mmCIF file of C-alpha atoms and ligand atoms in Angstrom:
data_model
loop_
_atom_site.group_PDB
_atom_site.id
_atom_site.type_symbol
_atom_site.label_atom_id
_atom_site.label_comp_id
_atom_site.label_asym_id
_atom_site.label_seq_id
_atom_site.Cartn_x
_atom_site.Cartn_y
_atom_site.Cartn_z
ATOM 1 C CA UNK A 678 -20.551 -19.335 -3.635
ATOM 2 C CA UNK A 679 -16.781 -19.095 -3.729
ATOM 3 C CA UNK A 680 -16.664 -15.891 -1.647
ATOM 4 C CA UNK A 681 -18.924 -13.609 0.352
ATOM 5 C CA UNK A 682 -18.751 -10.735 2.831
ATOM 6 C CA UNK A 683 -18.438 -11.127 6.565
ATOM 7 C CA UNK A 684 -18.638 -8.186 8.973
ATOM 8 C CA UNK A 685 -15.434 -7.702 10.923
ATOM 9 C CA UNK A 686 -17.456 -6.494 13.881
ATOM 10 C CA UNK A 687 -20.755 -8.434 14.239
ATOM 11 C CA UNK A 688 -19.610 -11.384 12.042
ATOM 12 C CA UNK A 689 -22.855 -11.309 10.056
ATOM 13 C CA UNK A 690 -22.501 -12.697 6.523
ATOM 14 C CA UNK A 691 -23.651 -10.753 3.460
ATOM 15 C CA UNK A 692 -23.566 -11.584 -0.235
ATOM 16 C CA UNK A 693 -20.509 -10.198 -2.045
ATOM 17 C CA UNK A 694 -21.131 -6.924 -3.849
ATOM 18 C CA UNK A 695 -19.156 -4.246 -5.592
ATOM 19 C CA UNK A 696 -19.902 -1.275 -3.350
ATOM 20 C CA UNK A 697 -21.270 -0.567 0.133
ATOM 21 C CA UNK A 698 -18.652 -2.259 2.244
ATOM 22 C CA UNK A 699 -20.209 -1.154 5.534
ATOM 23 C CA UNK A 700 -22.367 -3.487 7.595
ATOM 24 C CA UNK A 701 -25.568 -2.124 9.181
ATOM 25 C CA UNK A 702 -23.795 -2.362 12.563
ATOM 26 C CA UNK A 703 -21.078 0.046 11.396
ATOM 27 C CA UNK A 704 -18.412 -2.646 10.932
ATOM 28 C CA UNK A 705 -16.473 -3.163 7.698
ATOM 29 C CA UNK A 706 -17.299 -6.021 5.363
ATOM 30 C CA UNK A 707 -14.320 -8.255 4.589
ATOM 31 C CA UNK A 708 -14.211 -10.939 1.920
ATOM 32 C CA UNK A 709 -14.358 -14.534 3.102
ATOM 33 C CA UNK A 710 -13.626 -17.539 0.922
ATOM 34 C CA UNK A 711 -14.710 -21.144 0.770
ATOM 35 C CA UNK A 712 -11.294 -22.287 1.974
ATOM 36 C CA UNK A 713 -12.066 -25.942 1.442
ATOM 37 C CA UNK A 714 -12.622 -25.225 -2.221
ATOM 38 C CA UNK A 715 -9.549 -22.946 -2.324
ATOM 39 C CA UNK A 716 -7.341 -25.709 -0.929
ATOM 40 C CA UNK A 717 -8.306 -28.069 -3.762
ATOM 41 C CA UNK A 718 -6.214 -26.058 -6.209
ATOM 42 C CA UNK A 719 -4.076 -23.684 -4.145
ATOM 43 C CA UNK A 720 -1.308 -25.765 -2.588
ATOM 44 C CA UNK A 721 2.324 -25.109 -1.723
ATOM 45 C CA UNK A 722 3.186 -27.452 -4.559
ATOM 46 C CA UNK A 723 0.886 -25.883 -7.177
ATOM 47 C CA UNK A 724 2.334 -22.448 -6.419
ATOM 48 C CA UNK A 725 5.780 -23.581 -7.570
ATOM 49 C CA UNK A 726 4.751 -23.568 -11.218
ATOM 50 C CA UNK A 727 2.712 -20.368 -11.238
ATOM 51 C CA UNK A 728 3.470 -16.987 -12.796
ATOM 52 C CA UNK A 729 5.241 -14.276 -10.846
ATOM 53 C CA UNK A 730 2.461 -11.774 -10.278
ATOM 54 C CA UNK A 731 0.072 -11.432 -7.350
ATOM 55 C CA UNK A 732 -2.485 -13.391 -9.385
ATOM 56 C CA UNK A 733 -0.611 -16.563 -8.468
ATOM 57 C CA UNK A 734 -2.986 -16.400 -5.464
ATOM 58 C CA UNK A 735 -6.095 -15.988 -7.615
ATOM 59 C CA UNK A 736 -8.143 -18.402 -5.506
ATOM 60 C CA UNK A 737 -7.853 -15.890 -2.654
ATOM 61 C CA UNK A 738 -8.915 -12.881 -4.722
ATOM 62 C CA UNK A 739 -12.613 -12.114 -5.316
ATOM 63 C CA UNK A 740 -12.722 -12.376 -9.099
ATOM 64 C CA UNK A 741 -14.955 -15.018 -10.667
ATOM 65 C CA UNK A 742 -13.341 -15.298 -14.067
ATOM 66 C CA UNK A 743 -9.650 -15.019 -14.929
ATOM 67 C CA UNK A 744 -10.699 -13.290 -18.202
ATOM 68 C CA UNK A 745 -11.584 -10.202 -16.203
ATOM 69 C CA UNK A 746 -8.206 -9.761 -14.549
ATOM 70 C CA UNK A 747 -6.560 -6.380 -15.180
ATOM 71 C CA UNK A 748 -2.843 -6.857 -14.649
ATOM 72 C CA UNK A 749 0.300 -4.857 -15.330
ATOM 73 C CA UNK A 750 2.580 -7.423 -13.684
ATOM 74 C CA UNK A 751 2.099 -6.371 -10.042
ATOM 75 C CA UNK A 752 3.472 -8.298 -7.086
ATOM 76 C CA UNK A 753 6.191 -10.886 -6.499
ATOM 77 C CA UNK A 754 8.512 -8.076 -5.454
ATOM 78 C CA UNK A 755 11.997 -8.867 -4.115
ATOM 79 C CA UNK A 756 12.566 -9.528 -0.428
ATOM 80 C CA UNK A 757 16.114 -8.383 0.268
ATOM 81 C CA UNK A 758 18.166 -9.506 3.263
ATOM 82 C CA UNK A 759 20.047 -6.629 4.964
ATOM 83 C CA UNK A 760 23.069 -8.425 6.412
ATOM 84 C CA UNK A 761 25.104 -5.327 7.229
ATOM 85 C CA UNK A 762 22.264 -3.862 9.291
ATOM 86 C CA UNK A 763 21.686 -7.200 11.031
ATOM 87 C CA UNK A 764 25.203 -7.020 12.438
ATOM 88 C CA UNK A 765 25.089 -3.326 13.271
ATOM 89 C CA UNK A 766 21.979 -3.471 15.454
ATOM 90 C CA UNK A 767 21.786 -6.507 16.130
ATOM 91 C CA UNK A 768 18.663 -8.343 15.045
ATOM 92 C CA UNK A 769 18.454 -11.983 14.069
ATOM 93 C CA UNK A 770 17.301 -11.284 10.523
ATOM 94 C CA UNK A 771 16.250 -8.172 8.652
ATOM 95 C CA UNK A 772 14.624 -7.919 5.256
ATOM 96 C CA UNK A 773 13.250 -5.134 3.121
ATOM 97 C CA UNK A 774 10.232 -5.946 0.985
ATOM 98 C CA UNK A 775 10.785 -3.892 -2.136
ATOM 99 C CA UNK A 776 7.280 -2.778 -2.987
ATOM 100 C CA UNK A 777 8.654 0.164 -4.948
ATOM 101 C CA UNK A 778 9.391 -2.349 -7.712
ATOM 102 C CA UNK A 779 5.693 -2.624 -8.533
ATOM 103 C CA UNK A 780 4.213 -1.138 -11.718
ATOM 104 C CA UNK A 781 3.579 2.591 -11.011
ATOM 105 C CA UNK A 782 6.344 2.482 -8.392
ATOM 106 C CA UNK A 783 4.341 1.685 -5.283
ATOM 107 C CA UNK A 784 2.449 -1.164 -3.646
ATOM 108 C CA UNK A 785 -0.791 0.640 -4.562
ATOM 109 C CA UNK A 786 -0.606 -1.293 -7.845
ATOM 110 C CA UNK A 787 -1.743 -4.442 -6.036
ATOM 111 C CA UNK A 788 -4.908 -2.837 -4.695
ATOM 112 C CA UNK A 789 -5.873 -1.346 -8.019
ATOM 113 C CA UNK A 790 -5.187 -4.487 -10.008
ATOM 114 C CA UNK A 791 -7.674 -6.279 -7.751
ATOM 115 C CA UNK A 792 -10.178 -3.407 -7.526
ATOM 116 C CA UNK A 793 -10.333 -2.827 -11.268
ATOM 117 C CA UNK A 794 -10.494 -6.539 -12.052
ATOM 118 C CA UNK A 795 -13.603 -6.748 -9.850
ATOM 119 C CA UNK A 796 -14.991 -3.540 -11.391
ATOM 120 C CA UNK A 797 -14.321 -4.997 -14.835
ATOM 121 C CA UNK A 798 -16.302 -8.084 -13.897
ATOM 122 C CA UNK A 799 -19.239 -5.809 -13.060
ATOM 123 C CA UNK A 800 -18.919 -3.875 -16.328
ATOM 124 C CA UNK A 801 -17.811 -0.605 -14.697
ATOM 125 C CA UNK A 802 -16.575 2.074 -17.115
ATOM 126 C CA UNK A 803 -15.952 5.108 -14.895
ATOM 127 C CA UNK A 804 -13.870 5.160 -11.754
ATOM 128 C CA UNK A 805 -12.711 7.803 -9.279
ATOM 129 C CA UNK A 806 -10.387 7.964 -6.303
ATOM 130 C CA UNK A 807 -9.184 10.415 -3.673
ATOM 131 C CA UNK A 808 -5.548 9.937 -2.823
ATOM 132 C CA UNK A 809 -2.327 11.404 -1.503
ATOM 133 C CA UNK A 810 -0.784 10.512 -4.864
ATOM 134 C CA UNK A 811 0.209 6.885 -5.356
ATOM 135 C CA UNK A 812 -3.341 5.557 -5.331
ATOM 136 C CA UNK A 813 -4.248 8.169 -7.941
ATOM 137 C CA UNK A 814 -1.400 7.243 -10.262
ATOM 138 C CA UNK A 815 -2.076 3.527 -9.801
ATOM 139 C CA UNK A 816 -5.753 4.023 -10.581
ATOM 140 C CA UNK A 817 -4.812 6.123 -13.594
ATOM 141 C CA UNK A 818 -2.566 3.388 -14.996
ATOM 142 C CA UNK A 819 -4.902 0.452 -14.365
ATOM 143 C CA UNK A 820 -7.972 2.352 -15.599
ATOM 144 C CA UNK A 821 -6.235 3.181 -18.871
ATOM 145 C CA UNK A 822 -5.168 -0.426 -19.250
ATOM 146 C CA UNK A 823 -8.752 -1.519 -18.601
ATOM 147 C CA UNK A 824 -10.201 1.143 -20.934
ATOM 148 C CA UNK A 825 -12.082 2.851 -18.130
ATOM 149 C CA UNK A 826 -12.371 6.592 -17.595
ATOM 150 C CA UNK A 827 -10.633 7.814 -14.437
ATOM 151 C CA UNK A 828 -11.064 10.960 -12.352
ATOM 152 C CA UNK A 829 -8.477 11.411 -9.610
ATOM 153 C CA UNK A 830 -8.492 13.968 -6.792
ATOM 154 C CA UNK A 831 -5.335 14.754 -4.844
ATOM 155 C CA UNK A 832 -4.396 17.460 -2.320
ATOM 156 C CA UNK A 833 -2.740 20.384 -4.076
ATOM 157 C CA UNK A 834 0.546 19.859 -2.194
ATOM 158 C CA UNK A 835 0.834 16.260 -3.458
ATOM 159 C CA UNK A 836 4.291 15.532 -4.996
ATOM 160 C CA UNK A 837 4.397 17.107 -8.457
ATOM 161 C CA UNK A 838 5.921 14.123 -10.234
ATOM 162 C CA UNK A 839 3.103 11.887 -9.064
ATOM 163 C CA UNK A 840 0.545 14.392 -10.321
ATOM 164 C CA UNK A 841 2.372 14.488 -13.658
ATOM 165 C CA UNK A 842 2.297 10.686 -13.720
ATOM 166 C CA UNK A 843 -1.513 10.720 -13.357
ATOM 167 C CA UNK A 844 -1.762 13.122 -16.283
ATOM 168 C CA UNK A 845 0.496 10.971 -18.439
ATOM 169 C CA UNK A 846 -1.553 7.854 -17.686
ATOM 170 C CA UNK A 847 -4.492 9.804 -19.066
ATOM 171 C CA UNK A 848 -6.580 10.416 -15.932
ATOM 172 C CA UNK A 849 -8.623 13.575 -15.452
ATOM 173 C CA UNK A 850 -6.508 14.964 -12.622
ATOM 174 C CA UNK A 851 -7.688 17.520 -10.085
ATOM 175 C CA UNK A 852 -5.761 19.315 -7.348
ATOM 176 C CA UNK A 853 -7.816 19.847 -4.220
ATOM 177 C CA UNK A 854 -7.376 22.649 -1.719
ATOM 178 C CA UNK A 855 -7.572 20.399 1.346
ATOM 179 C CA UNK A 856 -6.635 16.963 2.665
ATOM 180 C CA UNK A 857 -7.412 13.474 1.376
ATOM 181 C CA UNK A 858 -10.805 13.273 3.103
ATOM 182 C CA UNK A 859 -11.820 16.626 1.565
ATOM 183 C CA UNK A 860 -10.950 15.096 -1.815
ATOM 184 C CA UNK A 861 -13.059 12.078 -0.872
ATOM 185 C CA UNK A 862 -16.043 14.290 -0.132
ATOM 186 C CA UNK A 863 -16.020 15.579 -3.711
ATOM 187 C CA UNK A 864 -16.387 12.018 -4.998
ATOM 188 C CA UNK A 865 -19.047 11.151 -2.435
ATOM 189 C CA UNK A 866 -21.017 14.262 -3.407
ATOM 190 C CA UNK A 867 -20.792 13.636 -7.156
ATOM 191 C CA UNK A 868 -20.924 9.846 -7.144
ATOM 192 C CA UNK A 869 -24.588 9.488 -8.158
ATOM 193 C CA UNK A 870 -24.612 12.273 -10.700
ATOM 194 C CA UNK A 871 -21.367 11.287 -12.364
ATOM 195 C CA UNK A 872 -21.782 7.531 -12.093
ATOM 196 C CA UNK A 873 -18.334 7.181 -10.506
ATOM 197 C CA UNK A 874 -17.340 3.850 -9.071
ATOM 198 C CA UNK A 875 -15.519 5.006 -5.924
ATOM 199 C CA UNK A 876 -12.257 3.119 -5.500
ATOM 200 C CA UNK A 877 -11.282 4.953 -2.284
ATOM 201 C CA UNK A 878 -9.858 3.012 0.676
ATOM 202 C CA UNK A 879 -12.437 0.500 1.987
ATOM 203 C CA UNK A 880 -15.146 1.897 -0.312
ATOM 204 C CA UNK A 881 -15.023 -1.366 -2.261
ATOM 205 C CA UNK A 882 -13.464 -4.757 -1.508
ATOM 206 C CA UNK A 883 -10.588 -4.832 -4.023
ATOM 207 C CA UNK A 884 -8.042 -2.472 -2.481
ATOM 208 C CA UNK A 885 -7.671 -4.403 0.783
ATOM 209 C CA UNK A 886 -7.860 -7.759 -0.998
ATOM 210 C CA UNK A 887 -5.117 -6.781 -3.425
ATOM 211 C CA UNK A 888 -2.873 -5.675 -0.593
ATOM 212 C CA UNK A 889 -3.522 -8.990 1.079
ATOM 213 C CA UNK A 890 -1.186 -10.506 -1.489
ATOM 214 C CA UNK A 891 1.758 -8.743 0.246
ATOM 215 C CA UNK A 892 1.131 -11.019 3.225
ATOM 216 C CA UNK A 893 0.636 -14.152 1.121
ATOM 217 C CA UNK A 894 3.783 -13.416 -0.828
ATOM 218 C CA UNK A 895 5.881 -12.652 2.245
ATOM 219 C CA UNK A 896 4.903 -15.995 3.749
ATOM 220 C CA UNK A 897 5.734 -17.878 0.563
ATOM 221 C CA UNK A 898 9.062 -16.071 0.060
ATOM 222 C CA UNK A 899 10.071 -16.969 3.623
ATOM 223 C CA UNK A 900 9.129 -20.604 2.976
ATOM 224 C CA UNK A 901 6.015 -20.308 5.119
ATOM 225 C CA UNK A 902 7.844 -19.022 8.211
ATOM 226 C CA UNK A 903 6.593 -15.561 9.044
ATOM 227 C CA UNK A 904 8.892 -12.981 10.683
ATOM 228 C CA UNK A 905 8.445 -11.836 14.290
ATOM 229 C CA UNK A 906 7.852 -8.197 13.391
ATOM 230 C CA UNK A 907 6.462 -6.349 10.356
ATOM 231 C CA UNK A 908 6.986 -2.588 10.160
ATOM 232 C CA UNK A 909 4.565 -0.833 7.834
ATOM 233 C CA UNK A 910 3.928 2.855 7.038
ATOM 234 C CA UNK A 911 0.248 3.357 7.774
ATOM 235 C CA UNK A 912 -2.230 5.801 6.282
ATOM 236 C CA UNK A 913 -5.672 4.482 5.327
ATOM 237 C CA UNK A 914 -4.700 1.126 6.777
ATOM 238 C CA UNK A 915 -5.610 -1.246 3.967
ATOM 239 C CA UNK A 916 -2.071 -2.679 3.998
ATOM 240 C CA UNK A 917 -2.220 -3.697 7.647
ATOM 241 C CA UNK A 918 -5.793 -4.933 7.270
ATOM 242 C CA UNK A 919 -5.041 -6.861 4.087
ATOM 243 C CA UNK A 920 -1.893 -8.524 5.412
ATOM 244 C CA UNK A 921 -3.566 -9.543 8.641
ATOM 245 C CA UNK A 922 -6.358 -11.199 6.670
ATOM 246 C CA UNK A 923 -3.710 -12.960 4.592
ATOM 247 C CA UNK A 924 -2.078 -14.473 7.658
ATOM 248 C CA UNK A 925 -5.400 -15.617 9.095
ATOM 249 C CA UNK A 926 -6.401 -17.250 5.838
ATOM 250 C CA UNK A 927 -3.001 -18.945 5.490
ATOM 251 C CA UNK A 928 -3.343 -20.275 9.008
ATOM 252 C CA UNK A 929 -6.810 -21.655 8.307
ATOM 253 C CA UNK A 930 -5.465 -23.258 5.140
ATOM 254 C CA UNK A 931 -2.703 -24.886 7.198
ATOM 255 C CA UNK A 932 0.073 -23.150 5.220
ATOM 256 C CA UNK A 933 1.554 -21.529 8.329
ATOM 257 C CA UNK A 934 1.506 -22.224 12.061
ATOM 258 C CA UNK A 935 2.551 -20.568 15.294
ATOM 259 C CA UNK A 936 2.352 -16.943 16.323
ATOM 260 C CA UNK A 937 1.564 -14.297 13.754
ATOM 261 C CA UNK A 938 3.942 -11.326 13.406
ATOM 262 C CA UNK A 939 3.737 -8.310 15.710
ATOM 263 C CA UNK A 940 2.417 -5.587 13.410
ATOM 264 C CA UNK A 941 3.914 -2.114 13.720
ATOM 265 C CA UNK A 942 2.347 0.982 12.164
ATOM 266 C CA UNK A 943 4.639 3.925 11.499
ATOM 267 C CA UNK A 944 3.247 7.430 10.965
ATOM 268 C CA UNK A 945 4.854 10.832 10.577
ATOM 269 C CA UNK A 946 4.429 13.074 13.609
ATOM 270 C CA UNK A 947 1.883 15.747 12.862
ATOM 271 C CA UNK A 948 -0.649 13.235 11.499
ATOM 272 C CA UNK A 949 -0.683 10.240 13.805
ATOM 273 C CA UNK A 950 -4.191 9.155 14.761
ATOM 274 C CA UNK A 951 -3.184 5.489 14.955
ATOM 275 C CA UNK A 952 -0.199 6.243 17.197
ATOM 276 C CA UNK A 953 -2.263 8.550 19.426
ATOM 277 C CA UNK A 954 -5.006 5.979 19.893
ATOM 278 C CA UNK A 955 -2.484 3.230 20.697
ATOM 279 C CA UNK A 956 -0.720 5.451 23.231
ATOM 280 C CA UNK A 957 -3.934 6.609 24.872
ATOM 281 C CA UNK A 958 -5.831 3.308 24.665
ATOM 282 C CA UNK A 959 -9.564 2.996 24.132
ATOM 283 C CA UNK A 960 -11.607 3.554 20.993
ATOM 284 C CA UNK A 961 -10.056 4.957 17.818
ATOM 285 C CA UNK A 962 -10.340 8.703 17.342
ATOM 286 C CA UNK A 963 -9.583 10.529 14.119
ATOM 287 C CA UNK A 964 -7.236 13.508 14.206
ATOM 288 C CA UNK A 965 -9.455 16.584 13.970
ATOM 289 C CA UNK A 966 -6.957 19.364 13.348
ATOM 290 C CA UNK A 967 -3.295 20.431 13.396
ATOM 291 C CA UNK A 968 -2.446 18.132 10.505
ATOM 292 C CA UNK A 969 1.064 19.354 9.833
ATOM 293 C CA UNK A 970 2.897 16.336 8.404
ATOM 294 C CA UNK A 971 4.249 16.044 4.848
ATOM 295 C CA UNK A 972 2.024 15.096 1.902
ATOM 296 C CA UNK A 973 2.677 11.345 1.856
ATOM 297 C CA UNK A 974 0.576 8.191 1.929
ATOM 298 C CA UNK A 975 0.737 8.267 5.735
ATOM 299 C CA UNK A 976 -1.112 11.587 5.962
ATOM 300 C CA UNK A 977 -4.621 10.281 6.624
ATOM 301 C CA UNK A 978 -6.119 12.009 9.686
ATOM 302 C CA UNK A 979 -9.392 10.128 9.446
ATOM 303 C CA UNK A 980 -8.955 6.595 8.075
ATOM 304 C CA UNK A 981 -12.239 4.876 7.111
ATOM 305 C CA UNK A 982 -11.858 2.134 9.740
ATOM 306 C CA UNK A 983 -9.243 3.236 12.254
ATOM 307 C CA UNK A 984 -10.758 0.938 14.852
ATOM 308 C CA UNK A 985 -9.904 -2.074 12.715
ATOM 309 C CA UNK A 986 -6.282 -0.910 12.346
ATOM 310 C CA UNK A 987 -5.719 -0.467 16.079
ATOM 311 C CA UNK A 988 -7.508 -3.723 16.913
ATOM 312 C CA UNK A 989 -5.123 -5.586 14.574
ATOM 313 C CA UNK A 990 -2.078 -3.909 16.122
ATOM 314 C CA UNK A 991 -3.320 -4.888 19.555
ATOM 315 C CA UNK A 992 -4.341 -8.445 18.615
ATOM 316 C CA UNK A 993 -0.894 -8.993 17.110
ATOM 317 C CA UNK A 994 0.885 -7.609 20.211
ATOM 318 C CA UNK A 995 2.183 -4.881 17.955
ATOM 319 C CA UNK A 996 2.582 -1.155 18.404
ATOM 320 C CA UNK A 997 2.591 2.170 16.583
ATOM 321 C CA UNK A 998 5.346 4.791 16.376
ATOM 322 C CA UNK A 999 5.487 8.363 15.146
ATOM 323 C CA UNK A 1000 8.712 9.538 13.549
ATOM 324 C CA UNK A 1001 9.645 13.094 12.646
ATOM 325 C CA UNK A 1002 10.208 14.539 9.203
ATOM 326 C CA UNK A 1003 13.937 14.869 10.008
ATOM 327 C CA UNK A 1004 14.175 11.255 11.123
ATOM 328 C CA UNK A 1005 12.527 10.243 7.848
ATOM 329 C CA UNK A 1006 15.005 12.311 5.876
ATOM 330 C CA UNK A 1007 17.935 10.718 7.679
ATOM 331 C CA UNK A 1008 16.403 7.293 7.163
ATOM 332 C CA UNK A 1009 16.187 7.894 3.405
ATOM 333 C CA UNK A 1010 19.943 8.469 3.454
ATOM 334 C CA UNK A 1011 20.532 5.378 5.613
ATOM 335 C CA UNK A 1012 18.506 3.257 3.232
ATOM 336 C CA UNK A 1013 20.270 4.901 0.311
ATOM 337 C CA UNK A 1014 23.656 3.957 1.711
ATOM 338 C CA UNK A 1015 22.471 0.352 1.742
ATOM 339 C CA UNK A 1016 21.404 0.542 -1.887
ATOM 340 C CA UNK A 1017 17.688 1.038 -1.288
ATOM 341 C CA UNK A 1018 15.778 3.915 -2.902
ATOM 342 C CA UNK A 1019 12.975 4.754 -0.497
ATOM 343 C CA UNK A 1020 10.043 7.112 -0.448
ATOM 344 C CA UNK A 1021 9.384 9.011 2.796
ATOM 345 C CA UNK A 1022 6.887 6.297 3.768
ATOM 346 C CA UNK A 1023 9.353 3.485 3.091
ATOM 347 C CA UNK A 1024 12.088 5.351 4.950
ATOM 348 C CA UNK A 1025 9.720 5.873 7.887
ATOM 349 C CA UNK A 1026 9.856 2.097 8.485
ATOM 350 C CA UNK A 1027 13.633 2.329 8.900
ATOM 351 C CA UNK A 1028 13.230 5.247 11.331
ATOM 352 C CA UNK A 1029 10.565 3.289 13.238
ATOM 353 C CA UNK A 1030 12.737 0.185 13.278
ATOM 354 C CA UNK A 1031 15.781 1.968 14.740
ATOM 355 C CA UNK A 1032 13.566 3.628 17.360
ATOM 356 C CA UNK A 1033 12.093 0.295 18.433
ATOM 357 C CA UNK A 1034 15.576 -1.204 18.650
ATOM 358 C CA UNK A 1035 16.654 1.648 20.956
ATOM 359 C CA UNK A 1036 13.590 1.064 23.097
ATOM 360 C CA UNK A 1037 14.340 -2.650 23.268
ATOM 361 C CA UNK A 1038 10.935 -3.419 21.737
ATOM 362 C CA UNK A 1039 12.737 -5.178 18.891
ATOM 363 C CA UNK A 1040 15.446 -7.473 20.252
ATOM 364 C CA UNK A 1041 18.333 -9.525 18.935
ATOM 365 C CA UNK A 1042 16.194 -12.645 18.586
ATOM 366 C CA UNK A 1043 13.717 -10.930 16.291
ATOM 367 C CA UNK A 1044 13.280 -11.439 12.575
ATOM 368 C CA UNK A 1045 11.998 -8.219 11.052
ATOM 369 C CA UNK A 1046 10.554 -7.165 7.697
ATOM 370 C CA UNK A 1047 10.357 -3.502 6.653
ATOM 371 C CA UNK A 1048 7.987 -2.515 3.832
ATOM 372 C CA UNK A 1049 9.515 -0.044 1.394
ATOM 373 C CA UNK A 1050 6.229 1.002 -0.152
ATOM 374 C CA UNK A 1051 7.540 3.379 -2.827
ATOM 375 C CA UNK A 1052 10.800 4.781 -4.194
ATOM 376 C CA UNK A 1053 12.537 8.117 -3.707
ATOM 377 C CA UNK A 1054 12.244 9.437 -7.250
ATOM 378 C CA UNK A 1055 8.499 9.981 -7.270
ATOM 379 C CA UNK A 1056 8.869 12.544 -4.486
ATOM 380 C CA UNK A 1057 11.591 14.703 -5.967
ATOM 381 C CA UNK A 1058 10.632 18.313 -6.640
ATOM 382 C CA UNK A 1059 9.270 18.602 -10.144
ATOM 383 C CA UNK A 1060 9.514 21.640 -12.276
ATOM 384 C CA UNK A 1061 9.374 22.359 -15.939
ATOM 385 C CA UNK A 1062 12.937 22.182 -17.176
ATOM 386 C CA UNK A 1063 14.296 25.285 -18.862
ATOM 387 C CA UNK A 1064 17.452 23.703 -20.147
ATOM 388 C CA UNK A 1065 18.153 25.132 -23.584
ATOM 389 C CA UNK A 1066 18.441 22.755 -26.534
ATOM 390 C CA UNK A 1067 21.550 23.165 -28.569
ATOM 391 C CA UNK A 1068 22.801 21.712 -31.843
ATOM 392 C CA UNK A 1069 26.183 23.260 -32.571
ATOM 393 C CA UNK A 1070 29.245 24.545 -30.766
ATOM 394 C CA UNK A 1071 28.173 28.021 -31.754
ATOM 395 C CA UNK A 1072 24.882 27.455 -29.929
ATOM 396 C CA UNK A 1073 26.896 26.422 -26.893
ATOM 397 C CA UNK A 1074 29.038 29.517 -27.099
ATOM 398 C CA UNK A 1075 25.988 31.708 -27.463
ATOM 399 C CA UNK A 1076 24.653 30.332 -24.197
ATOM 400 C CA UNK A 1077 27.913 30.922 -22.355
ATOM 401 C CA UNK A 1078 28.035 34.554 -23.376
ATOM 402 C CA UNK A 1079 24.341 35.316 -23.303
ATOM 403 C CA UNK A 1080 23.559 38.266 -21.090
ATOM 404 C CA UNK A 1081 21.103 37.106 -18.458
HETATM 405 C C1 PLP B 824 -0.848 4.701 0.479
HETATM 406 C C2 PLP B 824 0.542 4.597 0.936
HETATM 407 C C3 PLP B 824 0.868 4.203 2.250
HETATM 408 C C4 PLP B 824 -0.193 3.943 3.284
HETATM 409 O O1 PLP B 824 -0.707 2.668 3.128
HETATM 410 P P1 PLP B 824 -2.106 2.177 3.707
HETATM 411 O O2 PLP B 824 -2.148 0.740 3.379
HETATM 412 O O3 PLP B 824 -3.157 2.986 3.017
HETATM 413 O O4 PLP B 824 -2.093 2.431 5.171
HETATM 414 C C5 PLP B 824 2.203 4.008 2.559
HETATM 415 N N1 PLP B 824 3.183 4.217 1.659
HETATM 416 C C6 PLP B 824 2.929 4.619 0.396
HETATM 417 C C7 PLP B 824 4.056 4.864 -0.546
HETATM 418 C C8 PLP B 824 1.600 4.816 -0.009
HETATM 419 O O5 PLP B 824 1.355 5.214 -1.253
#
C-alpha cells in the first residue's frame, strides 16, 4: 500500500476509499503515505526538473496511476514579495501567494484536480458539490475536462459572475434559497437516488489533499524555509487542514526543520465560528444563527470538522481574527494599490494582517505569507449588458437622439 487513511482523532488506520471520510469515533480520516517509499523518488533534487503544476508532488497525492490525473495546469502560483509594505509596517518579510492565478481563478482548482483524479480512478461519472461559488465553478471546469456530469448547488446570493461561470463550464447549476449547508443537504438527500459522488468539503479525500500542495509549494518556493506566520481566509477549513498536513509530511521527510508557521484564520464578522471558538476556548461550536456576512468562501457557519481547524490553530500557536465588511473593502483597495487583484477573501488576509500588526501579535522579526485565494473580478456585480450594437455613424446618431 502506498497510502491509507488514518483517523485524526483516534489514530486508527483504515484502508483508503473514495467516500466515507469519517471514522467510527467521529474523527476525520486523513490520507497517510508510505513516506519511505515516497522519499525514494521525491527529493529536493528530483523536484528541480519537474513540471510546474501541483502534480510535481504526485508521490504525496492519493492517485495510483498518473494516467488518471485530471489537470488544467493548477498550482505553482507566484509568491510575490511586498517590499513596500515590509517597510511601512514593519515586518521582516512579507509575501502574497497568488492563488488567484489558478485555473478557474481560485485555489479551489487544486482541490478539484485531486478530487476528480481520484474519482476518475474509481470510474465515477457523476459528481455534485455544494459551494459558495468557487468550488462550484472549479468542479464544473474539472468535471467537463474529465467528461463527468456535474450538478452544483450554490446559495442564491452567490456572486453572479461565478454562477455564470458554472453555466459556461457546462454544469447543471442550481441556486439555493439558504446557506452552503442547506445546499449540502440537498446532495446528501439525493445522493443515493441520483448516484452523485459528493465532492463537498471533507466528504472525500481529494479536496484537502489537493490543497495540501499549497503548503508543499510554499516550502519549496521559500527554499525549504517556512515563514513565521501564514494568514489564510477560512471557511470549510480544508486549506488550513491541507497545509498543516503538508508541513508535517515535509518534516517527516526531512525536507524542513524547526518550528512550523503560526497559522492564522481570518473570517468576516457575522459568520465567525472559528474566531468565536478560539476566543472562548473549549470545543468547537458551529454558528447556529445570525449569519449576516457576505456571500464569500468564508461564509461557512458549520464547517464539517471545525474541531480540527481550531486544534491546528492552537497547535501552531496561531490565532483567528474577524474583520468587518468595510475593512475587507478597504483592504481590496490597499492590495489594489500594490498591484494585487484580490477577492474579498484574499483581501481579508490583508485586513487580518494589519490588525495583528496593530495588536503586536505580528512583530518586526516575523516573516509572513498572505494567501490571496481569488481575484476581484469574479465578485463584480453581473448583469446582462444592454449596450446597443451599432454599425454606422447614423446608428450612433440615432442612439444619441433616441427618446428614452
Ligand atoms: C473556499 C474559499 C475560501 C475558504 O477556504 P477553505 O479552505 O474552505 O477554508 C477562501 N477563499 C476563497 C476565494 C474560497 O473560494
